[in-house]
Short mmCIF file of N, CA and C in Angstrom, two decimals:
data_model
loop_
_atom_site.label_atom_id
_atom_site.label_comp_id
_atom_site.label_asym_id
_atom_site.label_seq_id
_atom_site.Cartn_x
_atom_site.Cartn_y
_atom_site.Cartn_z
N UNK L 1036 98.10 126.73 124.70
CA UNK L 1036 99.18 127.11 124.05
C UNK L 1036 98.96 126.87 122.48
N UNK L 1037 99.20 127.55 121.62
CA UNK L 1037 99.23 127.41 120.11
C UNK L 1037 100.10 126.56 119.70
N UNK L 1038 100.14 125.50 118.88
CA UNK L 1038 101.28 124.98 118.51
C UNK L 1038 101.69 125.68 117.31
N UNK L 1039 102.98 125.48 116.84
CA UNK L 1039 103.63 126.29 115.71
C UNK L 1039 103.31 125.18 114.71
N UNK L 1040 103.01 125.68 113.27
CA UNK L 1040 102.60 124.97 112.11
C UNK L 1040 103.77 124.20 111.36
N UNK L 1041 103.92 123.09 111.12
CA UNK L 1041 104.89 122.49 109.89
C UNK L 1041 104.42 122.05 108.74
N UNK L 1042 104.78 122.59 107.62
CA UNK L 1042 104.68 121.82 106.35
C UNK L 1042 105.73 121.01 106.00
N UNK L 1043 105.39 119.81 105.98
CA UNK L 1043 106.38 118.54 105.76
C UNK L 1043 105.81 117.98 104.65
N UNK L 1044 107.05 117.79 103.87
CA UNK L 1044 107.00 117.17 102.25
C UNK L 1044 107.01 115.71 102.69
N UNK L 1045 106.53 115.04 101.75
CA UNK L 1045 106.56 113.35 101.92
C UNK L 1045 107.90 112.86 101.12
N UNK L 1046 107.78 112.82 99.85
CA UNK L 1046 108.61 112.32 99.11
C UNK L 1046 110.45 113.04 99.09
N UNK L 1047 111.16 111.92 99.50
CA UNK L 1047 112.37 112.22 99.67
C UNK L 1047 112.76 112.99 100.87
N UNK L 1048 111.55 113.12 101.91
CA UNK L 1048 111.99 113.32 103.08
C UNK L 1048 111.36 112.59 104.18
N UNK L 1049 110.32 112.09 104.03
CA UNK L 1049 109.63 110.97 104.96
C UNK L 1049 109.97 109.67 104.05
N UNK L 1050 109.59 109.40 102.88
CA UNK L 1050 109.81 108.14 102.08
C UNK L 1050 111.01 108.48 101.01
N UNK L 1051 111.75 107.53 100.70
CA UNK L 1051 112.92 107.35 99.73
C UNK L 1051 112.82 106.05 98.89
N UNK L 1052 113.26 106.19 97.59
CA UNK L 1052 113.96 105.11 96.82
C UNK L 1052 112.81 104.64 95.99
N UNK L 1053 111.50 105.25 96.02
CA UNK L 1053 110.26 104.72 95.41
C UNK L 1053 110.43 104.56 93.77
N UNK L 1054 110.75 105.60 93.50
CA UNK L 1054 110.91 105.92 91.92
C UNK L 1054 112.24 105.12 91.49
N UNK L 1055 113.36 105.07 92.14
CA UNK L 1055 114.31 104.42 91.91
C UNK L 1055 114.24 102.98 91.78
N UNK L 1056 113.44 102.18 93.00
CA UNK L 1056 113.20 100.87 93.09
C UNK L 1056 112.16 100.68 91.81
N UNK L 1057 111.28 101.52 91.51
CA UNK L 1057 110.32 101.16 90.26
C UNK L 1057 111.17 100.95 89.05
N UNK L 1058 112.16 102.03 88.83
CA UNK L 1058 113.05 102.11 87.58
C UNK L 1058 113.74 100.85 87.65
N UNK L 1059 114.31 100.37 88.68
CA UNK L 1059 115.24 99.12 88.62
C UNK L 1059 114.17 97.94 88.20
N UNK L 1060 113.22 97.65 88.79
CA UNK L 1060 112.08 97.11 88.63
C UNK L 1060 111.79 96.88 87.05
N UNK L 1061 111.65 97.94 86.37
CA UNK L 1061 111.26 98.20 85.08
C UNK L 1061 112.47 97.84 84.27
N UNK L 1062 113.57 98.34 84.55
CA UNK L 1062 115.12 97.87 83.59
C UNK L 1062 115.47 96.48 84.01
N UNK L 1063 114.87 95.80 85.25
CA UNK L 1063 115.60 94.59 85.56
C UNK L 1063 116.98 94.70 85.93
N UNK L 1064 117.38 95.74 86.33
CA UNK L 1064 118.84 95.73 86.89
C UNK L 1064 119.02 96.99 87.79
N UNK L 1065 120.07 97.25 88.28
CA UNK L 1065 120.33 98.03 89.62
C UNK L 1065 120.72 99.44 88.83
N UNK L 1066 119.98 100.41 89.34
CA UNK L 1066 120.75 101.93 88.69
C UNK L 1066 121.93 102.14 88.99
N UNK L 1067 122.78 102.69 88.40
CA UNK L 1067 124.09 102.99 88.47
C UNK L 1067 123.80 104.55 89.27
N UNK L 1068 124.40 104.62 90.21
CA UNK L 1068 124.16 106.19 91.07
C UNK L 1068 125.29 106.82 90.21
N UNK L 1069 124.90 108.06 89.90
CA UNK L 1069 125.45 109.21 89.10
C UNK L 1069 125.82 110.60 90.05
N UNK L 1070 126.33 111.59 89.42
CA UNK L 1070 126.51 112.78 90.19
C UNK L 1070 125.40 113.53 89.67
N UNK L 1071 124.39 113.05 88.81
CA UNK L 1071 123.48 113.81 88.05
C UNK L 1071 122.47 114.44 89.13
N UNK L 1072 122.29 115.79 89.17
CA UNK L 1072 121.52 116.21 90.37
C UNK L 1072 120.25 116.50 89.65
N UNK L 1073 119.59 116.02 88.59
CA UNK L 1073 118.37 116.32 88.13
C UNK L 1073 117.30 116.17 89.19
N UNK L 1074 115.95 116.61 89.23
CA UNK L 1074 115.22 116.33 90.19
C UNK L 1074 114.39 115.21 89.90
N UNK L 1075 114.37 115.28 88.23
CA UNK L 1075 113.50 114.25 87.53
C UNK L 1075 114.24 113.11 86.93
N UNK L 1076 114.48 111.94 87.81
CA UNK L 1076 115.39 111.07 87.81
C UNK L 1076 114.79 110.32 86.39
N UNK L 1077 113.61 110.17 85.92
CA UNK L 1077 112.86 109.38 84.99
C UNK L 1077 113.47 109.86 83.73
N UNK L 1078 114.01 111.23 83.83
CA UNK L 1078 114.66 111.87 82.58
C UNK L 1078 115.95 110.99 82.01
N UNK L 1079 116.33 110.40 83.02
CA UNK L 1079 117.73 109.52 82.79
C UNK L 1079 117.40 108.29 82.16
N UNK L 1080 116.17 108.09 81.84
CA UNK L 1080 115.81 106.81 81.00
C UNK L 1080 115.81 106.99 79.42
N UNK L 1081 116.07 108.17 79.05
CA UNK L 1081 116.14 108.39 77.78
C UNK L 1081 114.80 108.25 76.70
N UNK L 1082 115.03 107.22 75.78
CA UNK L 1082 113.96 106.90 74.89
C UNK L 1082 113.37 105.71 75.60
N UNK L 1083 113.49 105.15 76.82
CA UNK L 1083 112.68 104.23 77.38
C UNK L 1083 111.90 104.83 78.48
N UNK L 1084 111.61 106.23 78.44
CA UNK L 1084 110.69 106.87 79.68
C UNK L 1084 109.41 106.42 79.04
N UNK L 1085 108.83 106.76 77.95
CA UNK L 1085 107.42 106.35 77.48
C UNK L 1085 107.11 105.24 78.18
N UNK L 1086 107.79 104.20 77.64
CA UNK L 1086 107.46 102.74 78.14
C UNK L 1086 107.67 102.50 79.77
N UNK L 1087 108.46 103.32 80.23
CA UNK L 1087 108.48 103.13 81.76
C UNK L 1087 107.34 103.80 82.45
N UNK L 1088 106.67 104.58 82.06
CA UNK L 1088 105.53 105.29 82.49
C UNK L 1088 104.04 104.57 82.22
N UNK L 1089 104.15 103.63 81.27
CA UNK L 1089 103.25 102.74 80.92
C UNK L 1089 103.38 101.65 81.87
N UNK L 1090 104.43 101.27 82.30
CA UNK L 1090 104.65 100.48 83.40
C UNK L 1090 104.19 101.16 84.95
N UNK L 1091 104.74 102.13 85.21
CA UNK L 1091 104.63 103.05 86.19
C UNK L 1091 103.12 103.07 86.67
N UNK L 1092 102.15 103.36 85.72
CA UNK L 1092 100.64 103.39 86.01
C UNK L 1092 100.14 102.32 86.45
N UNK L 1093 100.86 101.13 86.21
CA UNK L 1093 100.24 99.73 86.65
C UNK L 1093 100.76 99.51 88.22
N UNK L 1094 101.63 100.46 88.75
CA UNK L 1094 102.19 99.99 90.07
C UNK L 1094 101.81 101.18 90.91
N UNK L 1095 101.84 100.53 92.35
CA UNK L 1095 101.90 101.56 93.47
C UNK L 1095 103.07 101.98 93.85
N UNK L 1096 103.46 103.10 93.67
CA UNK L 1096 105.05 103.32 93.94
C UNK L 1096 105.16 103.40 95.32
N UNK L 1097 104.05 103.32 96.51
CA UNK L 1097 104.43 103.36 97.89
C UNK L 1097 104.14 102.22 98.36
N UNK L 1098 104.09 100.93 97.45
CA UNK L 1098 104.75 99.56 97.80
C UNK L 1098 106.01 99.65 97.64
N UNK L 1099 106.70 100.42 97.11
CA UNK L 1099 108.30 100.32 96.54
C UNK L 1099 109.11 101.36 97.45
N UNK L 1100 108.61 102.12 98.47
CA UNK L 1100 109.58 103.19 98.90
C UNK L 1100 110.00 102.51 100.33
N UNK L 1101 111.11 103.14 100.88
CA UNK L 1101 111.45 102.80 102.23
C UNK L 1101 111.25 104.17 103.00
N UNK L 1102 111.00 104.14 104.23
CA UNK L 1102 110.90 105.07 105.23
C UNK L 1102 112.50 105.67 105.48
N UNK L 1103 112.53 106.91 105.33
CA UNK L 1103 114.03 107.74 105.72
C UNK L 1103 114.32 107.23 107.16
N UNK L 1104 115.80 107.20 107.53
CA UNK L 1104 116.06 106.41 108.86
C UNK L 1104 115.75 107.46 109.84
N UNK L 1105 115.31 106.93 111.03
CA UNK L 1105 114.80 107.54 112.18
C UNK L 1105 113.51 108.55 112.02
N UNK L 1106 112.92 108.44 110.83
CA UNK L 1106 111.86 109.49 110.55
C UNK L 1106 110.58 109.25 111.52
N UNK L 1107 110.20 107.88 111.53
CA UNK L 1107 109.15 107.62 112.13
C UNK L 1107 109.05 107.84 113.84
N UNK L 1108 110.18 107.55 114.34
CA UNK L 1108 110.32 108.05 115.89
C UNK L 1108 110.37 109.57 116.01
N UNK L 1109 110.91 110.13 115.21
CA UNK L 1109 111.38 111.59 115.39
C UNK L 1109 109.86 112.20 115.01
N UNK L 1110 109.51 111.69 113.77
CA UNK L 1110 108.09 112.65 113.55
C UNK L 1110 106.98 112.12 114.65
N UNK L 1111 107.06 111.31 115.31
CA UNK L 1111 106.07 110.94 116.40
C UNK L 1111 106.29 111.80 117.49
N UNK L 1112 107.39 112.06 117.75
CA UNK L 1112 107.81 113.14 118.96
C UNK L 1112 107.75 114.35 118.58
N UNK L 1113 107.73 114.88 117.22
CA UNK L 1113 107.52 116.23 116.71
C UNK L 1113 106.14 116.49 116.88
N UNK L 1114 105.15 115.50 116.33
CA UNK L 1114 103.76 115.75 116.50
C UNK L 1114 103.22 116.07 117.69
N UNK L 1115 103.99 115.70 118.57
CA UNK L 1115 103.28 116.08 120.30
C UNK L 1115 103.61 117.40 120.58
N UNK L 1116 104.48 118.33 119.71
CA UNK L 1116 104.73 119.70 119.98
C UNK L 1116 104.20 120.83 119.00
N UNK L 1117 103.88 120.27 117.57
CA UNK L 1117 103.55 121.07 116.90
C UNK L 1117 102.52 120.27 115.73
N UNK L 1118 101.84 121.31 115.19
CA UNK L 1118 100.63 120.81 114.36
C UNK L 1118 101.68 120.54 112.76
N UNK L 1119 101.43 119.20 112.53
CA UNK L 1119 102.23 118.79 111.27
C UNK L 1119 101.14 118.75 110.36
N UNK L 1120 101.65 119.20 109.27
CA UNK L 1120 100.90 119.04 107.68
C UNK L 1120 101.83 118.36 106.84
N UNK L 1121 101.22 117.00 106.46
CA UNK L 1121 102.07 116.44 105.47
C UNK L 1121 101.48 117.19 103.99
N UNK L 1122 102.41 117.91 103.46
CA UNK L 1122 102.08 118.54 102.41
C UNK L 1122 102.86 118.05 101.05
N UNK L 1123 102.20 117.48 100.32
CA UNK L 1123 102.58 116.64 99.20
C UNK L 1123 102.34 117.11 97.75
N UNK L 1124 103.06 116.91 96.98
CA UNK L 1124 102.55 117.01 95.57
C UNK L 1124 102.19 115.74 95.00
N UNK L 1125 101.03 115.46 94.27
CA UNK L 1125 100.55 114.22 93.87
C UNK L 1125 100.55 114.15 92.35
N UNK L 1126 100.71 115.08 91.74
CA UNK L 1126 100.72 115.21 90.16
C UNK L 1126 102.04 114.89 89.64
N UNK L 1127 102.24 113.65 88.63
CA UNK L 1127 103.45 113.72 88.11
C UNK L 1127 103.59 114.51 86.94
N UNK L 1128 104.49 114.85 86.64
CA UNK L 1128 104.76 115.79 85.43
C UNK L 1128 104.58 115.02 83.97
N UNK L 1129 104.71 113.60 84.10
CA UNK L 1129 104.73 112.84 82.82
C UNK L 1129 103.38 112.13 82.79
N UNK L 1130 102.70 111.92 83.85
CA UNK L 1130 101.46 111.35 83.67
C UNK L 1130 100.40 111.86 84.81
N UNK L 1131 100.03 113.00 84.23
CA UNK L 1131 99.05 113.76 85.31
C UNK L 1131 97.92 113.24 85.32
N UNK L 1132 97.10 112.33 84.43
CA UNK L 1132 96.03 111.79 84.62
C UNK L 1132 96.07 110.70 85.79
N UNK L 1133 97.33 110.30 86.28
CA UNK L 1133 97.58 109.28 87.26
C UNK L 1133 97.49 109.77 88.59
N UNK L 1134 96.96 111.10 88.74
CA UNK L 1134 97.09 111.77 89.98
C UNK L 1134 96.19 111.38 90.89
N UNK L 1135 94.87 111.09 90.72
CA UNK L 1135 94.02 110.41 91.42
C UNK L 1135 94.43 109.10 92.29
N UNK L 1136 94.94 108.30 91.24
CA UNK L 1136 95.57 107.02 92.14
C UNK L 1136 96.73 107.24 92.95
N UNK L 1137 97.56 108.13 92.60
CA UNK L 1137 98.83 108.65 93.46
C UNK L 1137 98.23 109.37 94.65
N UNK L 1138 97.44 110.01 94.60
CA UNK L 1138 96.85 110.75 96.02
C UNK L 1138 96.26 109.60 96.84
N UNK L 1139 95.54 108.66 96.30
CA UNK L 1139 94.94 107.50 97.25
C UNK L 1139 96.18 106.57 97.76
N UNK L 1140 97.20 106.38 96.81
CA UNK L 1140 98.24 105.63 97.21
C UNK L 1140 98.92 106.36 98.39
N UNK L 1141 99.42 107.51 98.19
CA UNK L 1141 100.07 108.42 99.28
C UNK L 1141 99.26 108.34 100.80
N UNK L 1142 97.69 108.82 100.43
CA UNK L 1142 96.96 108.60 101.66
C UNK L 1142 97.03 107.21 102.41
N UNK L 1143 96.67 106.30 101.74
CA UNK L 1143 96.66 104.98 102.38
C UNK L 1143 98.03 104.63 102.91
N UNK L 1144 99.20 104.83 102.27
CA UNK L 1144 100.36 104.59 102.73
C UNK L 1144 100.52 105.33 104.25
N UNK L 1145 100.35 106.73 104.38
CA UNK L 1145 100.65 107.37 105.32
C UNK L 1145 99.78 106.80 106.61
N UNK L 1146 98.32 106.36 106.26
CA UNK L 1146 97.51 105.87 107.35
C UNK L 1146 98.13 104.70 107.90
N UNK L 1147 98.69 103.81 106.98
CA UNK L 1147 99.05 102.47 107.58
C UNK L 1147 100.62 102.49 108.06
N UNK L 1148 101.32 103.49 107.75
CA UNK L 1148 102.77 103.55 108.22
C UNK L 1148 102.84 104.74 109.49
N UNK L 1149 102.08 105.71 109.66
CA UNK L 1149 102.36 106.75 110.35
C UNK L 1149 100.77 106.83 111.03
N UNK L 1150 100.09 105.73 112.09
CA UNK L 1150 98.74 106.06 112.69
C UNK L 1150 98.72 107.10 113.54
N UNK L 1151 99.88 107.79 113.85
CA UNK L 1151 99.84 108.77 114.77
C UNK L 1151 99.59 110.26 114.17
N UNK L 1152 99.66 110.42 112.66
CA UNK L 1152 99.33 111.54 112.22
C UNK L 1152 97.87 111.79 111.90
N UNK L 1153 97.56 113.14 111.97
CA UNK L 1153 96.07 113.51 111.93
C UNK L 1153 95.72 113.71 110.27
N UNK L 1154 94.84 112.56 109.95
CA UNK L 1154 94.74 112.50 108.40
C UNK L 1154 93.98 113.85 107.84
N UNK L 1155 93.37 114.86 108.81
CA UNK L 1155 92.97 116.02 108.28
C UNK L 1155 93.85 116.84 108.03
N UNK L 1156 95.26 116.51 108.32
CA UNK L 1156 96.18 117.49 108.04
C UNK L 1156 97.08 117.07 106.91
N UNK L 1157 96.52 116.28 106.05
CA UNK L 1157 97.11 115.64 104.72
C UNK L 1157 96.73 116.93 103.71
N UNK L 1158 97.74 117.38 103.23
CA UNK L 1158 97.70 118.41 102.17
C UNK L 1158 98.15 117.89 100.95
N UNK L 1159 97.30 117.55 99.93
CA UNK L 1159 97.56 117.27 98.56
C UNK L 1159 97.46 118.34 97.42
N UNK L 1160 98.59 118.75 96.97
CA UNK L 1160 98.43 120.10 96.07
C UNK L 1160 99.55 120.02 95.06
N UNK L 1161 99.37 120.81 94.01
CA UNK L 1161 100.30 120.91 92.89
C UNK L 1161 101.23 122.09 93.32
N UNK L 1162 101.06 122.73 94.19
CA UNK L 1162 101.76 124.28 94.57
C UNK L 1162 101.66 124.41 95.98
N UNK L 1163 103.02 124.20 96.47
CA UNK L 1163 103.05 124.48 98.17
C UNK L 1163 102.89 125.87 98.44
N UNK L 1164 103.01 126.61 97.55
CA UNK L 1164 103.04 127.97 97.86
C UNK L 1164 102.06 128.55 98.67
N UNK L 1165 100.83 127.94 98.24
CA UNK L 1165 99.49 128.30 99.09
C UNK L 1165 99.53 128.02 100.37
N UNK L 1166 100.43 127.12 101.08
CA UNK L 1166 100.60 126.90 102.26
C UNK L 1166 101.26 127.82 103.30
N UNK L 1167 100.40 128.42 104.19
CA UNK L 1167 101.15 129.34 105.23
C UNK L 1167 101.34 128.46 106.47
N UNK L 1168 102.66 128.57 107.04
CA UNK L 1168 103.15 127.92 108.15
C UNK L 1168 104.31 128.79 109.01
N UNK L 1169 104.57 128.12 109.98
CA UNK L 1169 105.88 128.65 110.66
C UNK L 1169 107.15 127.98 110.31
N UNK L 1170 107.08 126.78 109.89
CA UNK L 1170 108.23 126.08 109.76
C UNK L 1170 107.95 125.31 108.19
N UNK L 1171 108.80 125.18 107.26
CA UNK L 1171 108.61 124.46 106.00
C UNK L 1171 109.96 123.46 105.90
N UNK L 1172 109.71 122.25 105.57
CA UNK L 1172 110.54 121.17 105.36
C UNK L 1172 110.50 120.56 104.15
N UNK L 1173 111.24 120.65 103.15
CA UNK L 1173 111.23 120.01 102.17
C UNK L 1173 112.55 119.97 101.25
N UNK L 1174 112.40 119.09 100.56
CA UNK L 1174 113.70 118.81 99.53
C UNK L 1174 113.88 119.48 98.23
N UNK L 1175 112.86 120.38 97.91
CA UNK L 1175 112.87 121.08 96.80
C UNK L 1175 112.98 122.38 97.14
N UNK L 1176 113.86 123.13 96.53
CA UNK L 1176 114.43 124.39 97.23
C UNK L 1176 112.87 125.03 96.78
N UNK L 1177 112.36 125.25 95.46
CA UNK L 1177 111.40 126.30 95.08
C UNK L 1177 110.13 126.07 96.15
N UNK L 1178 109.97 124.94 96.90
CA UNK L 1178 108.90 124.73 97.97
C UNK L 1178 109.23 125.33 99.08
N UNK L 1179 110.51 126.18 99.27
CA UNK L 1179 110.88 126.60 100.31
C UNK L 1179 110.98 128.32 100.30
N UNK L 1180 110.80 128.72 99.25
CA UNK L 1180 110.99 130.20 98.74
C UNK L 1180 109.59 130.80 99.05
N UNK L 1181 109.77 132.17 99.49
CA UNK L 1181 108.57 132.80 100.19
C UNK L 1181 108.49 132.94 101.61
N UNK L 1182 107.55 133.61 101.98
CA UNK L 1182 107.08 134.02 103.29
C UNK L 1182 108.15 133.96 104.14
N UNK L 1183 107.73 134.01 105.61
CA UNK L 1183 108.85 134.25 106.42
C UNK L 1183 109.08 133.09 107.43
N UNK L 1184 108.70 132.07 107.19
CA UNK L 1184 108.58 130.88 107.95
C UNK L 1184 110.10 130.35 108.07
N UNK L 1185 110.40 129.63 109.07
CA UNK L 1185 111.85 129.02 108.94
C UNK L 1185 111.88 127.84 107.94
N UNK L 1186 112.92 127.84 107.36
CA UNK L 1186 112.81 127.07 106.16
C UNK L 1186 113.97 125.90 105.99
N UNK L 1187 113.85 124.87 105.89
CA UNK L 1187 114.63 123.39 106.07
C UNK L 1187 114.77 123.02 104.71
N UNK L 1188 115.93 122.43 104.22
CA UNK L 1188 116.13 121.70 102.94
C UNK L 1188 116.66 120.49 103.48
N UNK L 1189 115.65 119.55 103.09
CA UNK L 1189 116.28 118.09 103.55
C UNK L 1189 117.04 117.50 102.43
N UNK L 1190 118.30 117.12 102.64
CA UNK L 1190 119.28 116.74 101.73
C UNK L 1190 118.61 115.31 100.93
N UNK L 1191 118.63 115.43 99.74
CA UNK L 1191 118.32 114.48 98.76
C UNK L 1191 119.05 114.44 97.68
N UNK L 1192 119.12 113.37 96.71
CA UNK L 1192 119.97 113.24 95.77
C UNK L 1192 120.22 114.45 94.57
N UNK L 1193 118.89 115.00 94.57
CA UNK L 1193 119.03 116.01 93.50
C UNK L 1193 119.50 117.32 94.05
N UNK L 1194 119.64 117.74 95.50
CA UNK L 1194 120.00 118.92 96.08
C UNK L 1194 121.35 119.08 96.83
N UNK L 1195 121.87 118.17 96.42
CA UNK L 1195 123.43 118.11 97.07
C UNK L 1195 124.52 119.18 96.80
N UNK L 1196 124.17 119.49 95.52
CA UNK L 1196 125.23 120.60 95.10
C UNK L 1196 125.05 121.82 95.20
N UNK L 1197 123.88 122.20 96.09
CA UNK L 1197 123.16 123.58 96.31
C UNK L 1197 124.07 124.03 97.40
N UNK L 1198 124.97 124.86 97.32
CA UNK L 1198 125.83 125.51 98.31
C UNK L 1198 125.41 126.05 99.51
N UNK L 1199 126.19 126.09 100.43
CA UNK L 1199 125.45 126.65 101.88
C UNK L 1199 125.28 128.43 101.45
N UNK L 1200 126.22 128.87 100.87
CA UNK L 1200 126.06 130.39 100.42
C UNK L 1200 124.45 130.64 99.46
N UNK L 1201 124.19 129.70 98.71
CA UNK L 1201 123.04 129.95 98.03
C UNK L 1201 121.90 129.96 99.11
N UNK L 1202 121.90 128.86 99.94
CA UNK L 1202 121.04 128.76 100.67
C UNK L 1202 120.84 129.84 101.89
N UNK L 1203 122.13 130.23 102.51
CA UNK L 1203 122.11 131.45 103.35
C UNK L 1203 121.27 132.63 102.61
N UNK L 1204 121.52 132.71 101.45
CA UNK L 1204 121.02 133.82 100.64
C UNK L 1204 119.37 133.72 100.76
N UNK L 1205 118.94 132.64 100.86
CA UNK L 1205 117.38 132.27 100.66
C UNK L 1205 116.99 132.54 102.12
N UNK L 1206 117.73 132.40 102.94
CA UNK L 1206 117.26 132.13 104.33
C UNK L 1206 117.05 130.56 104.70
N UNK L 1207 117.39 129.53 103.91
CA UNK L 1207 117.19 128.18 104.06
C UNK L 1207 118.57 127.50 104.78
N UNK L 1208 117.86 126.62 105.55
CA UNK L 1208 119.15 125.88 106.60
C UNK L 1208 119.00 124.19 106.10
N UNK L 1209 120.10 123.87 105.58
CA UNK L 1209 120.24 122.44 105.21
C UNK L 1209 120.16 121.37 106.28
N UNK L 1210 119.42 120.53 106.36
CA UNK L 1210 119.38 119.42 107.26
C UNK L 1210 119.62 118.04 106.39
N UNK L 1211 120.25 117.05 107.25
CA UNK L 1211 120.88 115.95 106.37
C UNK L 1211 120.22 114.93 107.27
N UNK L 1212 119.41 114.88 108.34
CA UNK L 1212 119.01 113.44 108.64
C UNK L 1212 117.68 114.03 109.76
N UNK L 1213 116.86 113.10 110.13
CA UNK L 1213 115.82 113.28 111.13
C UNK L 1213 116.53 113.57 112.39
N UNK L 1214 117.63 112.96 112.64
CA UNK L 1214 118.06 113.13 114.03
C UNK L 1214 118.43 114.73 114.03
N UNK L 1215 119.07 115.32 112.90
CA UNK L 1215 119.47 116.71 112.85
C UNK L 1215 118.05 117.67 113.26
N UNK L 1216 116.87 117.28 112.50
CA UNK L 1216 115.88 117.75 112.52
C UNK L 1216 115.15 117.69 114.16
N UNK L 1217 115.50 116.60 114.61
CA UNK L 1217 115.15 116.36 116.17
C UNK L 1217 115.82 117.36 117.25
N UNK L 1218 116.94 117.61 116.71
CA UNK L 1218 117.76 118.72 117.74
C UNK L 1218 117.32 119.98 117.39
N UNK L 1219 116.98 120.30 116.04
CA UNK L 1219 116.44 121.73 115.96
C UNK L 1219 115.07 121.83 116.33
N UNK L 1220 114.33 121.14 116.23
CA UNK L 1220 112.69 121.16 116.48
C UNK L 1220 112.61 120.72 118.01
N UNK L 1221 113.18 119.84 118.59
CA UNK L 1221 112.96 119.35 120.03
C UNK L 1221 113.55 119.61 120.98
N UNK L 1222 114.94 120.36 120.68
CA UNK L 1222 115.83 120.70 121.74
C UNK L 1222 115.00 121.44 122.99
N UNK L 1223 114.24 122.61 122.63
CA UNK L 1223 113.49 123.33 123.60
C UNK L 1223 112.43 122.62 124.60
N UNK L 1224 112.00 121.38 123.82
CA UNK L 1224 110.95 120.69 124.57
C UNK L 1224 111.52 119.75 125.31
N UNK L 1225 112.82 119.25 125.22
CA UNK L 1225 113.38 118.26 125.84
C UNK L 1225 114.17 118.78 127.03
N UNK L 1226 114.05 119.97 127.67
CA UNK L 1226 115.00 120.33 128.70
C UNK L 1226 114.66 120.02 130.03
#
């Protein structure tokens, strides 16, 4: 039996809080939650952004992330029934020369924390539209547009204001948790 393929994003789907935790470390204080829905949280730093990225490149972002609730258990179960390709952008807009270090850090983090993933199915890219698959799961809407795959927008701080009507027009379904994904992807296998 051929397994269906899944393109699964890493940041803000598998891991969370990495950038926020580093920004707090840099600022020496807790970030105030705002209703700002910008994808690029670093833009909130204003004139401190350049100094922040000097600090950022000395750090391993993945020493500062949390795993999204229920991700590990559900993802391990999903991998039994689907071919899962972790498809992640590794190039930071503000520090593109850091890409090699960031890719290595992501690779090492996945190996250490998700030993059940097939490391030959890690896809490091700056453009996810080249990946063809049956199911796409991402927090960034532009990574879900195109082809005829099933598309799931994983709720994150920057996409909460996208309406159901907008998503319906694009053929995208919002998911708010890994438990929700489990119901969608595993129900047929757990009968």
